[in-house]
mmCIF file of C-alpha atoms (C1' of nucleotides) in Angstrom:
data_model
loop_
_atom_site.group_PDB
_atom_site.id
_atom_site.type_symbol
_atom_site.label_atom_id
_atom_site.label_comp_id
_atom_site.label_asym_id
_atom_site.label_seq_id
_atom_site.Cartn_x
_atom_site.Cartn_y
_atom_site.Cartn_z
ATOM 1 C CA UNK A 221 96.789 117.225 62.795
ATOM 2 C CA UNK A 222 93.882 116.412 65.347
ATOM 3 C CA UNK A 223 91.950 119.277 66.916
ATOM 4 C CA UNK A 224 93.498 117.977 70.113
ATOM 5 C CA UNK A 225 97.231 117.967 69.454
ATOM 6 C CA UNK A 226 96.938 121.073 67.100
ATOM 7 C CA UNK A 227 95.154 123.267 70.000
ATOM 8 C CA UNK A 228 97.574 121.332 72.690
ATOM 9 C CA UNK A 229 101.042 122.554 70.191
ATOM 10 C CA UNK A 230 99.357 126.099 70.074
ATOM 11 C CA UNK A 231 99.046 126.621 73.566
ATOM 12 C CA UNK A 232 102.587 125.119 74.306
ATOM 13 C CA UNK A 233 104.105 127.444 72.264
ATOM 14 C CA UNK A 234 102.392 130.418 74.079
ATOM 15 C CA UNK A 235 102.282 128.831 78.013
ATOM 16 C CA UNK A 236 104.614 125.768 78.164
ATOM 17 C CA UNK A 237 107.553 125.299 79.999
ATOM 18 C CA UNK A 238 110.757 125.479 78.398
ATOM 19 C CA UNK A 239 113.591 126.338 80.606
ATOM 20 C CA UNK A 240 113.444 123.312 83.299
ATOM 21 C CA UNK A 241 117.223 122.177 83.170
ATOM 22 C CA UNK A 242 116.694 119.186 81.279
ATOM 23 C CA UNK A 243 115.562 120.923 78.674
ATOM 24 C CA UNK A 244 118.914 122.609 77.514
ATOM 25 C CA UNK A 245 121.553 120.714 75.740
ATOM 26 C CA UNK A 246 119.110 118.012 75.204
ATOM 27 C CA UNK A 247 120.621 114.319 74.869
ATOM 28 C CA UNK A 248 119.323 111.054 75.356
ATOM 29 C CA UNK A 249 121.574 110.865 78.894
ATOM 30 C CA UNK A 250 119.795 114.036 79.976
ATOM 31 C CA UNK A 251 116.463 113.283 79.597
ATOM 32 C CA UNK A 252 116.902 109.639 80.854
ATOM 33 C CA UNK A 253 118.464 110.691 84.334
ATOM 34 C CA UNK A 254 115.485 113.712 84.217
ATOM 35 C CA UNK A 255 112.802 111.169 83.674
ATOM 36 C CA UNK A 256 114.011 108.623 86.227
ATOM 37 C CA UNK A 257 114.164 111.509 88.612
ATOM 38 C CA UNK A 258 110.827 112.649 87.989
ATOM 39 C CA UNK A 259 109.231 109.829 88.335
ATOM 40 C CA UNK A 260 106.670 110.095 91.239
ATOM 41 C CA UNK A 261 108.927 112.947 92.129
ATOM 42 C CA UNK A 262 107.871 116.716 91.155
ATOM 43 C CA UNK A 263 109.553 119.041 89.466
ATOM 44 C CA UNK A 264 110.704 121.196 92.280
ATOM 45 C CA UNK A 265 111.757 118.856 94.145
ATOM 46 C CA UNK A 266 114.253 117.254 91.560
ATOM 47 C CA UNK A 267 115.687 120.666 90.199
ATOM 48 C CA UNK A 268 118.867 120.578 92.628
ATOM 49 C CA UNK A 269 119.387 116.849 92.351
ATOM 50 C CA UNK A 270 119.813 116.943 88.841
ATOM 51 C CA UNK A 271 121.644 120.175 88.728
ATOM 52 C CA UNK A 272 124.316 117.947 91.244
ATOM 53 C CA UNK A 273 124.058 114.521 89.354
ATOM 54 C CA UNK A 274 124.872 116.158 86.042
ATOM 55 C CA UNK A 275 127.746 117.876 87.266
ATOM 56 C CA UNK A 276 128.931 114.872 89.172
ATOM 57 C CA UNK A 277 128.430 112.387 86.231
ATOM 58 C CA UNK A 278 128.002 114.475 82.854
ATOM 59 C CA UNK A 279 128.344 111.320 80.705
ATOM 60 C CA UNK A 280 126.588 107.648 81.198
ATOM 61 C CA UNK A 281 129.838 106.672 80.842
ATOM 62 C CA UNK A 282 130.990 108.463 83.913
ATOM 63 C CA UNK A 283 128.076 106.939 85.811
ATOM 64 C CA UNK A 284 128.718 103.387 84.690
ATOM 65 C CA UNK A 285 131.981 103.931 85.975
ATOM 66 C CA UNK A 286 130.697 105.191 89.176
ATOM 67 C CA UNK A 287 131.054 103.168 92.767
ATOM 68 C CA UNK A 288 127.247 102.968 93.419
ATOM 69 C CA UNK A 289 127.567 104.372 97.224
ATOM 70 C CA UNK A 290 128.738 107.655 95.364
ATOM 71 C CA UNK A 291 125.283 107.226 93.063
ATOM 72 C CA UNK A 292 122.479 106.463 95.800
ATOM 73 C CA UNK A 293 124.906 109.152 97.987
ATOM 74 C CA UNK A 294 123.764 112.191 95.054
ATOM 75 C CA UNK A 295 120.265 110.585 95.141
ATOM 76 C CA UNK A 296 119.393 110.587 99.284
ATOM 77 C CA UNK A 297 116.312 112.222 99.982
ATOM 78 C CA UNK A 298 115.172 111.683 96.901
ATOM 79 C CA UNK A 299 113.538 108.685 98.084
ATOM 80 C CA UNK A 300 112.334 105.230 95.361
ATOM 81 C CA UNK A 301 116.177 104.315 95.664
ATOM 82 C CA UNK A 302 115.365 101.535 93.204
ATOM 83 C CA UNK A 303 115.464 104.253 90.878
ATOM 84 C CA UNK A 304 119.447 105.396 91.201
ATOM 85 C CA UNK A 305 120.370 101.460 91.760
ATOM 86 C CA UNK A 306 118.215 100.689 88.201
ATOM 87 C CA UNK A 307 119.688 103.712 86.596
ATOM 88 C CA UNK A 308 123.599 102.283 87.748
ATOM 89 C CA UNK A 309 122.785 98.869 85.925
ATOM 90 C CA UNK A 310 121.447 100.543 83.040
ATOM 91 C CA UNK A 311 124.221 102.770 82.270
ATOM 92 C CA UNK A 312 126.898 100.094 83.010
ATOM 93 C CA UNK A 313 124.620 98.022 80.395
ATOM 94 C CA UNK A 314 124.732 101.156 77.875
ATOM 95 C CA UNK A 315 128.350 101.737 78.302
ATOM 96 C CA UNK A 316 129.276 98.421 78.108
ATOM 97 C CA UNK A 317 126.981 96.587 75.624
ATOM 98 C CA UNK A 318 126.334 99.513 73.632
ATOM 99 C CA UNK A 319 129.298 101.237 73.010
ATOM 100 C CA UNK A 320 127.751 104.409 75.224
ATOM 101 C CA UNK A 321 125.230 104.859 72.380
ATOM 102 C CA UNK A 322 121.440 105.033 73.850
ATOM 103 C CA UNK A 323 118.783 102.737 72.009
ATOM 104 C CA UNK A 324 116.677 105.244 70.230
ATOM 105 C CA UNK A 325 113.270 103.222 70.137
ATOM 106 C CA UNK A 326 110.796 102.264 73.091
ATOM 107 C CA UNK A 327 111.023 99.053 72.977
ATOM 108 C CA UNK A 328 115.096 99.139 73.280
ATOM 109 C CA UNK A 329 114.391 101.927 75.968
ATOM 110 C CA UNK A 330 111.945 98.945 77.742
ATOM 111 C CA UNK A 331 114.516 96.573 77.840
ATOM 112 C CA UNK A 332 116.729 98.977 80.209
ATOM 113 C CA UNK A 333 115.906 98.381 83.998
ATOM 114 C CA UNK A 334 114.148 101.161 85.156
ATOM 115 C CA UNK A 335 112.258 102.282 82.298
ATOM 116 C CA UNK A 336 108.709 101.164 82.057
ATOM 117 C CA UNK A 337 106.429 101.886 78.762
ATOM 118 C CA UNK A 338 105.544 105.852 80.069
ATOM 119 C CA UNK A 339 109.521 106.306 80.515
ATOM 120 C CA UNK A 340 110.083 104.853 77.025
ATOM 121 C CA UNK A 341 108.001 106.778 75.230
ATOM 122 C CA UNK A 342 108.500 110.048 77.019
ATOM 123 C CA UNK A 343 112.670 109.307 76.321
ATOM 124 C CA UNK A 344 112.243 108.232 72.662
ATOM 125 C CA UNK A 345 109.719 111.106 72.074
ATOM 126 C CA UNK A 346 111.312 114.236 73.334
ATOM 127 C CA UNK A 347 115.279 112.952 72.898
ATOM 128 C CA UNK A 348 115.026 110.711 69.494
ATOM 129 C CA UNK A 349 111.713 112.651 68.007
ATOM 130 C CA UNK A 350 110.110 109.107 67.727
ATOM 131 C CA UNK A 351 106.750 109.414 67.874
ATOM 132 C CA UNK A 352 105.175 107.535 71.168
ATOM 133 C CA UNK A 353 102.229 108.200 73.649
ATOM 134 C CA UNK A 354 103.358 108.468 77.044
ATOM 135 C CA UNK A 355 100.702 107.983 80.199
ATOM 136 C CA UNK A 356 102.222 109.757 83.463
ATOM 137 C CA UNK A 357 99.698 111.192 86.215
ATOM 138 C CA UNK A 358 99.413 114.506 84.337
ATOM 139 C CA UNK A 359 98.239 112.927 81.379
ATOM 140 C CA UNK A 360 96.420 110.707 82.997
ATOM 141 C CA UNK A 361 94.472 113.714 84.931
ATOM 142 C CA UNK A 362 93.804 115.687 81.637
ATOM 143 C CA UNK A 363 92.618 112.466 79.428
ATOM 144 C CA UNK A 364 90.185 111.118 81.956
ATOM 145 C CA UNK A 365 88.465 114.766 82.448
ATOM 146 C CA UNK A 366 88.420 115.322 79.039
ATOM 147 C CA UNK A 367 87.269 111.784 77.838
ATOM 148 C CA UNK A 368 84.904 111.237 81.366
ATOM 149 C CA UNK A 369 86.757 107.887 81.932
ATOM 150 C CA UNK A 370 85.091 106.414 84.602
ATOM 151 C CA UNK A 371 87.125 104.021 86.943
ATOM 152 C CA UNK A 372 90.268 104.880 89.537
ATOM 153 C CA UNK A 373 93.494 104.540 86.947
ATOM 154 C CA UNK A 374 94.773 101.705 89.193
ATOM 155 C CA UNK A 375 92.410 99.330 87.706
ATOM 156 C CA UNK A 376 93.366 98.125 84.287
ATOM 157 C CA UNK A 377 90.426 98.471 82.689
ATOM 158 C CA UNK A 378 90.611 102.489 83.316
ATOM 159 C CA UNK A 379 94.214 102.238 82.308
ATOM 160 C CA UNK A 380 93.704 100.381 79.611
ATOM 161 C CA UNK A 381 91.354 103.155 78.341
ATOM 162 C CA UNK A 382 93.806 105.608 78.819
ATOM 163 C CA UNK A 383 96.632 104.092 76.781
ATOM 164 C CA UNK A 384 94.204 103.938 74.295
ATOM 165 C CA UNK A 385 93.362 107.779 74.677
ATOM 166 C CA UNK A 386 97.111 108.524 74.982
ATOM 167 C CA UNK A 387 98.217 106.806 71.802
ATOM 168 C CA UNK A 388 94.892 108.139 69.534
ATOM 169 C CA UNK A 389 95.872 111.997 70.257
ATOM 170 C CA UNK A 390 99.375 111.363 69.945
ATOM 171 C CA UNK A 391 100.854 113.346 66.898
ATOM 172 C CA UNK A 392 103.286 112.852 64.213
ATOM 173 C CA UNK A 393 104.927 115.942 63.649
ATOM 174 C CA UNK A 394 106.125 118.007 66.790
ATOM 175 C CA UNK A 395 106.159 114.894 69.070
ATOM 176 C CA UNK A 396 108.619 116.548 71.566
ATOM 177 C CA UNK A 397 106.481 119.623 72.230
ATOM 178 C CA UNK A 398 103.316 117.756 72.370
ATOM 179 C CA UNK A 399 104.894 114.883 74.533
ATOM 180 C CA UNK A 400 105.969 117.917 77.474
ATOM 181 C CA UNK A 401 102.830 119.640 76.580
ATOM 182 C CA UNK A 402 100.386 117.503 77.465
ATOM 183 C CA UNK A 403 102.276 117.620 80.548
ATOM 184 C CA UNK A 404 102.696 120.916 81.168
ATOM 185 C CA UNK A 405 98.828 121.645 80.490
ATOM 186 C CA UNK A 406 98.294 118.685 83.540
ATOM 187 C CA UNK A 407 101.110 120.257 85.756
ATOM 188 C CA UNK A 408 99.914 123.845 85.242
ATOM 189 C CA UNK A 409 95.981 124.209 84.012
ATOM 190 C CA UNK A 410 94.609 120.743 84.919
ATOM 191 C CA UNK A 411 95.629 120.615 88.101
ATOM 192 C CA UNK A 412 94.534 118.128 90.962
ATOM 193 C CA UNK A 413 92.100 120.462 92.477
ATOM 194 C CA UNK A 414 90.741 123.813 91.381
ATOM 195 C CA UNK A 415 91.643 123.283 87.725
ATOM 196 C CA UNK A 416 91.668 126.403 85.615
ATOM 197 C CA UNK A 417 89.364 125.637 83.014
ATOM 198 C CA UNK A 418 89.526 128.987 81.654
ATOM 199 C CA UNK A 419 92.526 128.659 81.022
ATOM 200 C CA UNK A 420 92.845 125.826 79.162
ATOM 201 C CA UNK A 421 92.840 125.106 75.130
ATOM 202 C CA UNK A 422 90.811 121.973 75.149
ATOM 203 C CA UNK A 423 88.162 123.030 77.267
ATOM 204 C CA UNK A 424 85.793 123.058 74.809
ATOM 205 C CA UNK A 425 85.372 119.685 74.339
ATOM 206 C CA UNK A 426 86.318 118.496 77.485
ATOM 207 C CA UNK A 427 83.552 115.824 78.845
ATOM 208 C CA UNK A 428 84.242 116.606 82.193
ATOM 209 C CA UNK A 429 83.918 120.028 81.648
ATOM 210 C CA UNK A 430 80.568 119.902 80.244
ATOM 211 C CA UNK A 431 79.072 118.089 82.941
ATOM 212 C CA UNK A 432 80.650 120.413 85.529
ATOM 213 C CA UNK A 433 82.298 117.405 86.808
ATOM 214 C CA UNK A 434 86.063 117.772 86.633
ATOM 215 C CA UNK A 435 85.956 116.964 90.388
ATOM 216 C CA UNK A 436 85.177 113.549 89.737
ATOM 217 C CA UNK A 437 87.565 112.933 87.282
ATOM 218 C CA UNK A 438 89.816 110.789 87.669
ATOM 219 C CA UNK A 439 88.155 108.641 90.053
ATOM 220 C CA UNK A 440 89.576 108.573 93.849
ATOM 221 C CA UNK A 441 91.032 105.056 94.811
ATOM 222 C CA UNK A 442 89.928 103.505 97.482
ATOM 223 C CA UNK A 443 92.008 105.248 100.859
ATOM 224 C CA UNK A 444 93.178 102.046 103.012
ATOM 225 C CA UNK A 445 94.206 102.428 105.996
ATOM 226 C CA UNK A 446 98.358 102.583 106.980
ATOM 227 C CA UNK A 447 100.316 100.368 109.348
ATOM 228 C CA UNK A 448 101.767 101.407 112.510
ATOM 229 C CA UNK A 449 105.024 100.332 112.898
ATOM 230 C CA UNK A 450 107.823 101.117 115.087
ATOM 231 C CA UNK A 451 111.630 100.806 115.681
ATOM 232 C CA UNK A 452 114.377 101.376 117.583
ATOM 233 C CA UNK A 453 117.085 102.990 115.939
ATOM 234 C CA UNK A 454 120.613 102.884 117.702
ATOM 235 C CA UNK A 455 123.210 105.413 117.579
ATOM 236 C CA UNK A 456 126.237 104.239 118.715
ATOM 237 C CA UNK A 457 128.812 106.842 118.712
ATOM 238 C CA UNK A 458 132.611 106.616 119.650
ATOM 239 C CA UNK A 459 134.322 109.081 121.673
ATOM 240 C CA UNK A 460 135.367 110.718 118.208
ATOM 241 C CA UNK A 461 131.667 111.396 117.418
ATOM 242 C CA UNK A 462 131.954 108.761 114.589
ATOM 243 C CA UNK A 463 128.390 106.529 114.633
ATOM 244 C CA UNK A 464 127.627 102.989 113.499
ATOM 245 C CA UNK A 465 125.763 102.572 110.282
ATOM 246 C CA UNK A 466 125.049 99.063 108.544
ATOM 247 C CA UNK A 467 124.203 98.954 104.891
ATOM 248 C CA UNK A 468 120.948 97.870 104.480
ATOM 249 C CA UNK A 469 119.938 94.761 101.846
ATOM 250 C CA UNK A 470 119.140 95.857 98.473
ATOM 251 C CA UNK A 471 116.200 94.964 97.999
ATOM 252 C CA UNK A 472 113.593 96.464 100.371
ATOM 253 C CA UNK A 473 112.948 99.909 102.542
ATOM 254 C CA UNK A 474 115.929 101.910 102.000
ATOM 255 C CA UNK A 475 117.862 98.959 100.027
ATOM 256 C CA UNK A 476 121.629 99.776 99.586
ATOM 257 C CA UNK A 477 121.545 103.095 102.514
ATOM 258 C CA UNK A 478 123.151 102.862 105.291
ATOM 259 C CA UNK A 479 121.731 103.600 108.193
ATOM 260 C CA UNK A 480 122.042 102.958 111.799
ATOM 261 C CA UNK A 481 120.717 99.372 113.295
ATOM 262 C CA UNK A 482 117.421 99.563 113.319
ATOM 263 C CA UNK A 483 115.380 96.945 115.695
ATOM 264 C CA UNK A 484 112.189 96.045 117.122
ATOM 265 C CA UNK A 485 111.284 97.942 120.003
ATOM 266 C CA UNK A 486 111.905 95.883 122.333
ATOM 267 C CA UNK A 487 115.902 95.598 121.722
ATOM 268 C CA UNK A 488 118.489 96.529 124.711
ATOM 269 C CA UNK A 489 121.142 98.620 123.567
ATOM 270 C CA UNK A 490 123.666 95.772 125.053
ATOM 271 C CA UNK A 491 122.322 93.409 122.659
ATOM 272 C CA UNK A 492 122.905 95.275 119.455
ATOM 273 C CA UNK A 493 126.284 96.375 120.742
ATOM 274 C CA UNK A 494 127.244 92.913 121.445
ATOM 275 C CA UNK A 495 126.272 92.191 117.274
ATOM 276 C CA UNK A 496 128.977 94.532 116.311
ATOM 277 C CA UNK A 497 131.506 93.038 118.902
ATOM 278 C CA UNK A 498 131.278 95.968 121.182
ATOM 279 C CA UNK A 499 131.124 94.860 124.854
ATOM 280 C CA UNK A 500 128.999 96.180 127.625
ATOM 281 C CA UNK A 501 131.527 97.704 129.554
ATOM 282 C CA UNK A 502 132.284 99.943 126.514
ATOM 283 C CA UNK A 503 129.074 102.035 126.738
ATOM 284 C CA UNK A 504 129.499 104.704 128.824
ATOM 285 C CA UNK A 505 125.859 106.426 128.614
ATOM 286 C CA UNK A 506 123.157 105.760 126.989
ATOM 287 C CA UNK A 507 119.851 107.542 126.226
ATOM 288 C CA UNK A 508 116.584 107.229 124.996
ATOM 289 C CA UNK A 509 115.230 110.326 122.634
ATOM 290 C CA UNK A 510 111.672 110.730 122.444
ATOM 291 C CA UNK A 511 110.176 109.442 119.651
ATOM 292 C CA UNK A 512 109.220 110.976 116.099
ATOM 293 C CA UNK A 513 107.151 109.878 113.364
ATOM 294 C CA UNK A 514 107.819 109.211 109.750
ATOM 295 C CA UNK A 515 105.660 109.063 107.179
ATOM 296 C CA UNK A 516 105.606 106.392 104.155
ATOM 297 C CA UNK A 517 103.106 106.233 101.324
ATOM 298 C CA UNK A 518 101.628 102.542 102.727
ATOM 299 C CA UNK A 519 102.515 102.944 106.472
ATOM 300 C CA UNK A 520 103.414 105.204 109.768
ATOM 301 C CA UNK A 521 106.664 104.398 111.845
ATOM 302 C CA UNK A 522 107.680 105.554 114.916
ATOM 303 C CA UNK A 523 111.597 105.777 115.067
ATOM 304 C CA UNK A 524 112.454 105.616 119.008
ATOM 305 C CA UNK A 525 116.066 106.987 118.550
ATOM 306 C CA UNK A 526 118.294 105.695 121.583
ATOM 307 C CA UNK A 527 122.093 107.118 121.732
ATOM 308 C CA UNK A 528 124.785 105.036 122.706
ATOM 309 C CA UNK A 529 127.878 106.589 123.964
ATOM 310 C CA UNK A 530 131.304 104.611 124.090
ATOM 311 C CA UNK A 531 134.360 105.058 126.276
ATOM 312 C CA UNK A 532 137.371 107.050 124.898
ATOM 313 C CA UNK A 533 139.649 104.500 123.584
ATOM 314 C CA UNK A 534 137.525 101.565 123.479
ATOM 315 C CA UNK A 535 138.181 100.129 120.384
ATOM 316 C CA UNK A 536 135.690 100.308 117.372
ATOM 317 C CA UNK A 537 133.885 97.680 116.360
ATOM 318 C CA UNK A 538 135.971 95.731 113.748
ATOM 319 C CA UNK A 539 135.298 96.713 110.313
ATOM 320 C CA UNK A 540 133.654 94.445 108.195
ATOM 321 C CA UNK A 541 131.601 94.621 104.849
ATOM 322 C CA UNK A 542 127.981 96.339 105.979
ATOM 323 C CA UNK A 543 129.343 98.306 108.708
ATOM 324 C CA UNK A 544 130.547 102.007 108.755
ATOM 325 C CA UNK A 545 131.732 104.072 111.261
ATOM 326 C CA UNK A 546 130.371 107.629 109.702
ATOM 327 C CA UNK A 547 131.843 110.498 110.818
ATOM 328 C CA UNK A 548 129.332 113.575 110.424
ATOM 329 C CA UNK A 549 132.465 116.211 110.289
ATOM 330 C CA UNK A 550 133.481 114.651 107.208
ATOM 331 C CA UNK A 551 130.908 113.197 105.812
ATOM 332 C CA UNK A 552 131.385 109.813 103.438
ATOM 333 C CA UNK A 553 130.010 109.136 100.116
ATOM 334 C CA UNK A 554 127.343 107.087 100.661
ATOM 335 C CA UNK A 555 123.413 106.831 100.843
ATOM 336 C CA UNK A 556 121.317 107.997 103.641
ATOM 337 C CA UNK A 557 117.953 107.623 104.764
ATOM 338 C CA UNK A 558 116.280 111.476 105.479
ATOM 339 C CA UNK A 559 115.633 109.781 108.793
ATOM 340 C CA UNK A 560 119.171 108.869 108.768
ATOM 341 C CA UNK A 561 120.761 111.885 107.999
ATOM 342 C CA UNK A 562 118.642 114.131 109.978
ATOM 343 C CA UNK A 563 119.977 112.047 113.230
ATOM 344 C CA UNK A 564 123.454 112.369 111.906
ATOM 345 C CA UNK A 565 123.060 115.857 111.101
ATOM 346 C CA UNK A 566 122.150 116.779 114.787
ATOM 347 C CA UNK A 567 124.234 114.251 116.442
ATOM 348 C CA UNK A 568 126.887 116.673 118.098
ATOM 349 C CA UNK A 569 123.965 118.692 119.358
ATOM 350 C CA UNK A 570 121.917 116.060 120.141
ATOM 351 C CA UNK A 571 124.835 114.489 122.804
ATOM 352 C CA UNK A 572 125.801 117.498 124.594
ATOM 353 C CA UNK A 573 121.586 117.825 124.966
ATOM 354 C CA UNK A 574 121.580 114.647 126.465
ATOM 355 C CA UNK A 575 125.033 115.020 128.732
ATOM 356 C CA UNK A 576 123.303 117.928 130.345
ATOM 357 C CA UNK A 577 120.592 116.285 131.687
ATOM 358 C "C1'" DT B 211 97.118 91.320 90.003
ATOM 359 C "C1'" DA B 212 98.018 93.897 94.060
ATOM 360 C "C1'" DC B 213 101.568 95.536 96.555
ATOM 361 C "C1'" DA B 214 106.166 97.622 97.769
ATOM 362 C "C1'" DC B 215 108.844 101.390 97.140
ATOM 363 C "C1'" DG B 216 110.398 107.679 99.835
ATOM 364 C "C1'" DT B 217 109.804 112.132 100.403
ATOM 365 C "C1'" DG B 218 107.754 116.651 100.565
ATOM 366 C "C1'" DG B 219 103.996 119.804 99.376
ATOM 367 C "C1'" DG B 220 99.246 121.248 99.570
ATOM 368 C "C1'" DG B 221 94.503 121.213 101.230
ATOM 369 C "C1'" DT C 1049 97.544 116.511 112.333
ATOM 370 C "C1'" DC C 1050 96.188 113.776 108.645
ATOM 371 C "C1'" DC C 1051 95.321 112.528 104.041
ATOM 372 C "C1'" DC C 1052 96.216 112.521 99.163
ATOM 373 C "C1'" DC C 1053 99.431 112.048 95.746
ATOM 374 C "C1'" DA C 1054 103.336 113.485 92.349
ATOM 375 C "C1'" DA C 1055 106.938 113.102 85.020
ATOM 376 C "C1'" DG C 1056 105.903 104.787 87.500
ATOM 377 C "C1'" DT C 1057 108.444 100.402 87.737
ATOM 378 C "C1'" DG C 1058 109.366 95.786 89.368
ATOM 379 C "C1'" DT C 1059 107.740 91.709 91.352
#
DNA sequence: TACACGTGGGG
DNA sequence: TCCCCAAGTGT
């Protein structure tokens, strides 16, 4: 084995992680829900939501089977929703199609929606022992200090270069350990900033090392700047504190949540009312909350809640597919924005605030 | 080929 | 407060 891999396995052995949840009872299931999860998505963060998707759906067989408001309802606030409405197709297409049995090579894995070329390789490598490079952020991180590859990774030349890096030190023998210790070493020793080179096994011939440059590598893209937007958001809430949500289209922000109707700015509270057949005389306050802003990765938007009260026995809006009346005491199975069900979660509060003043 | 897609943590 | 970006994929 290669100086790299060999002093990589040693090092795993001694520092890597071993006891992340995924990593017992190992399966093919397991490690594919764990990946998808962790894509873009660190490890803390994903911990609890796998601990509660496993127990919900221990079997892809149970998740196929699955409504899919019960799957995006386990993954809110996990955000890349994509992700849980990919997973759905693919384990309906396992189940179904494939008798429950998981492909066991990339390219099968590939063919799954969901999983790209990194998620292939990282599935087939540490579930199926099949030896194939992956190329996630940490990796990424690690080869272009230690090869000095110039370029942001978002251009494909400098990603190109990196495959190429990715499959040369991948090993043979071991392929499991190596595949979550190249990881590891990026997650724990090679970190974004302040790196702890003294820590790590392949400083010795790192490139970016020796020119006291593992600040450069890899290369920043270029920051852009981020859209303002901004929205209205209406909560219209019946005298039983239930409030209107409308399932949003699946493809786009938020695709398949439900959340409540969200509008330009410039939207009355009569108007949207009218949309779900609820008349003007109906409303019996309403009330604009300042605004607050949320964060995306390409833009800003400011969410300019405004609360709309109806009278006691006015009759709901008729139900129809895309609209929900959600009651936060007893809270349905379905997706939610964290914008969403941070405004749900204070709603009771949030009224009497507003009926005091 | 760029861009869209969420959320939370860290500097 | 603001910016970067994290176990990437789909279009």
């Amino acid at each position: 084995m290669e100086w790299f891999a060999s002093r990589l396995l040693r090092w795993f052995d001694e520092h890597g992680r071993k006891d992340l949840p995924w990593q017992r009872d190992i399966d093919a299931y397991r490690v594919w829900v764990s990946e998808i999860m962790l894509q873009q998505t660190q490890v803390t963060t994903v911990i609890p939501y796998f601990e509660r998707f496993m127990a919900r759906f221990p079997t892809v067989v149970d998740l196929a089977a699955a409504d899919i408001d019960e799957v995006l309802h386990l993954w809110s606030g996990l955000g890349y929703y994509a992700r849980a409405r990919n997973l759905h197709r693919a384990a309906q297409r396992v189940a179904e199609e494939l008798n429950g049995q998981f492909p066991a090579t990339p390219e099968a894995l590939e063919a799954l929606p969901g999983i790209g070329r990194s998620t292939a390789a990282a599935i087939a490598a540490i579930a199926c022992g099949k030896r194939a490079a992956i190329l996630d952020g940490n990796v990424k991180r690690v080869l272009a200090r230690f090869h000095a590859v110039p370029g942001h990774p978002g251009q494909t030349q400098t990603l190109k270069a990196l495959w190429a890096h990715a499959e040369a030190h991948t090993p043979e023998d071991r392929i499991a350990h190596y595949t979550q210790a190249i990881m590891d070493l990026g997650a724990t020793v090679c970190t974004r900033v302040r790196p702890a080179c003294t820590r790590c096994p392949l400083a010795g011939r790192c490139e970016a090392r020796s020119r006291d440059a593992t600040a450069s590598f890899p290369e920043r893209r270029p920051a852009k700047a981020k859209p303002e937007r901004a929205a209205r958001l209406f909560l219209i809430v019946d005298s039983a504190g239930a409030c209107l949500l409308e399932q949003r289209p699946v493809d786009g922000l938020w695709g398949g949540l439900w959340t409540p109707p969200e509008r330009p700015v410039d939207t009355q509270a009569v108007s949207v009312c009218e949309e779900f057949s609820i008349n003007e005389t109906q409303i019996a306050a309403f009330h604009q909350a300042p605004p607050f802003r949320h964060t995306f990765t390409h833009f800003h938007l400011d969410i300019h809640p405004v609360y709309v009260r109806l009278d006691p026995g006015s009759p709901r809006a008729m139900d129809r597919p895309g609209v929900l009346w959600f009651a936060p005491a007893t809270p349905q199975a379905v997706g939610l924005s964290a914008p969403a069900a941070k405004l749900l979660a204070s709603l009771s509060t949030d009224l009497q605030e507003f009926q005091r003043t």
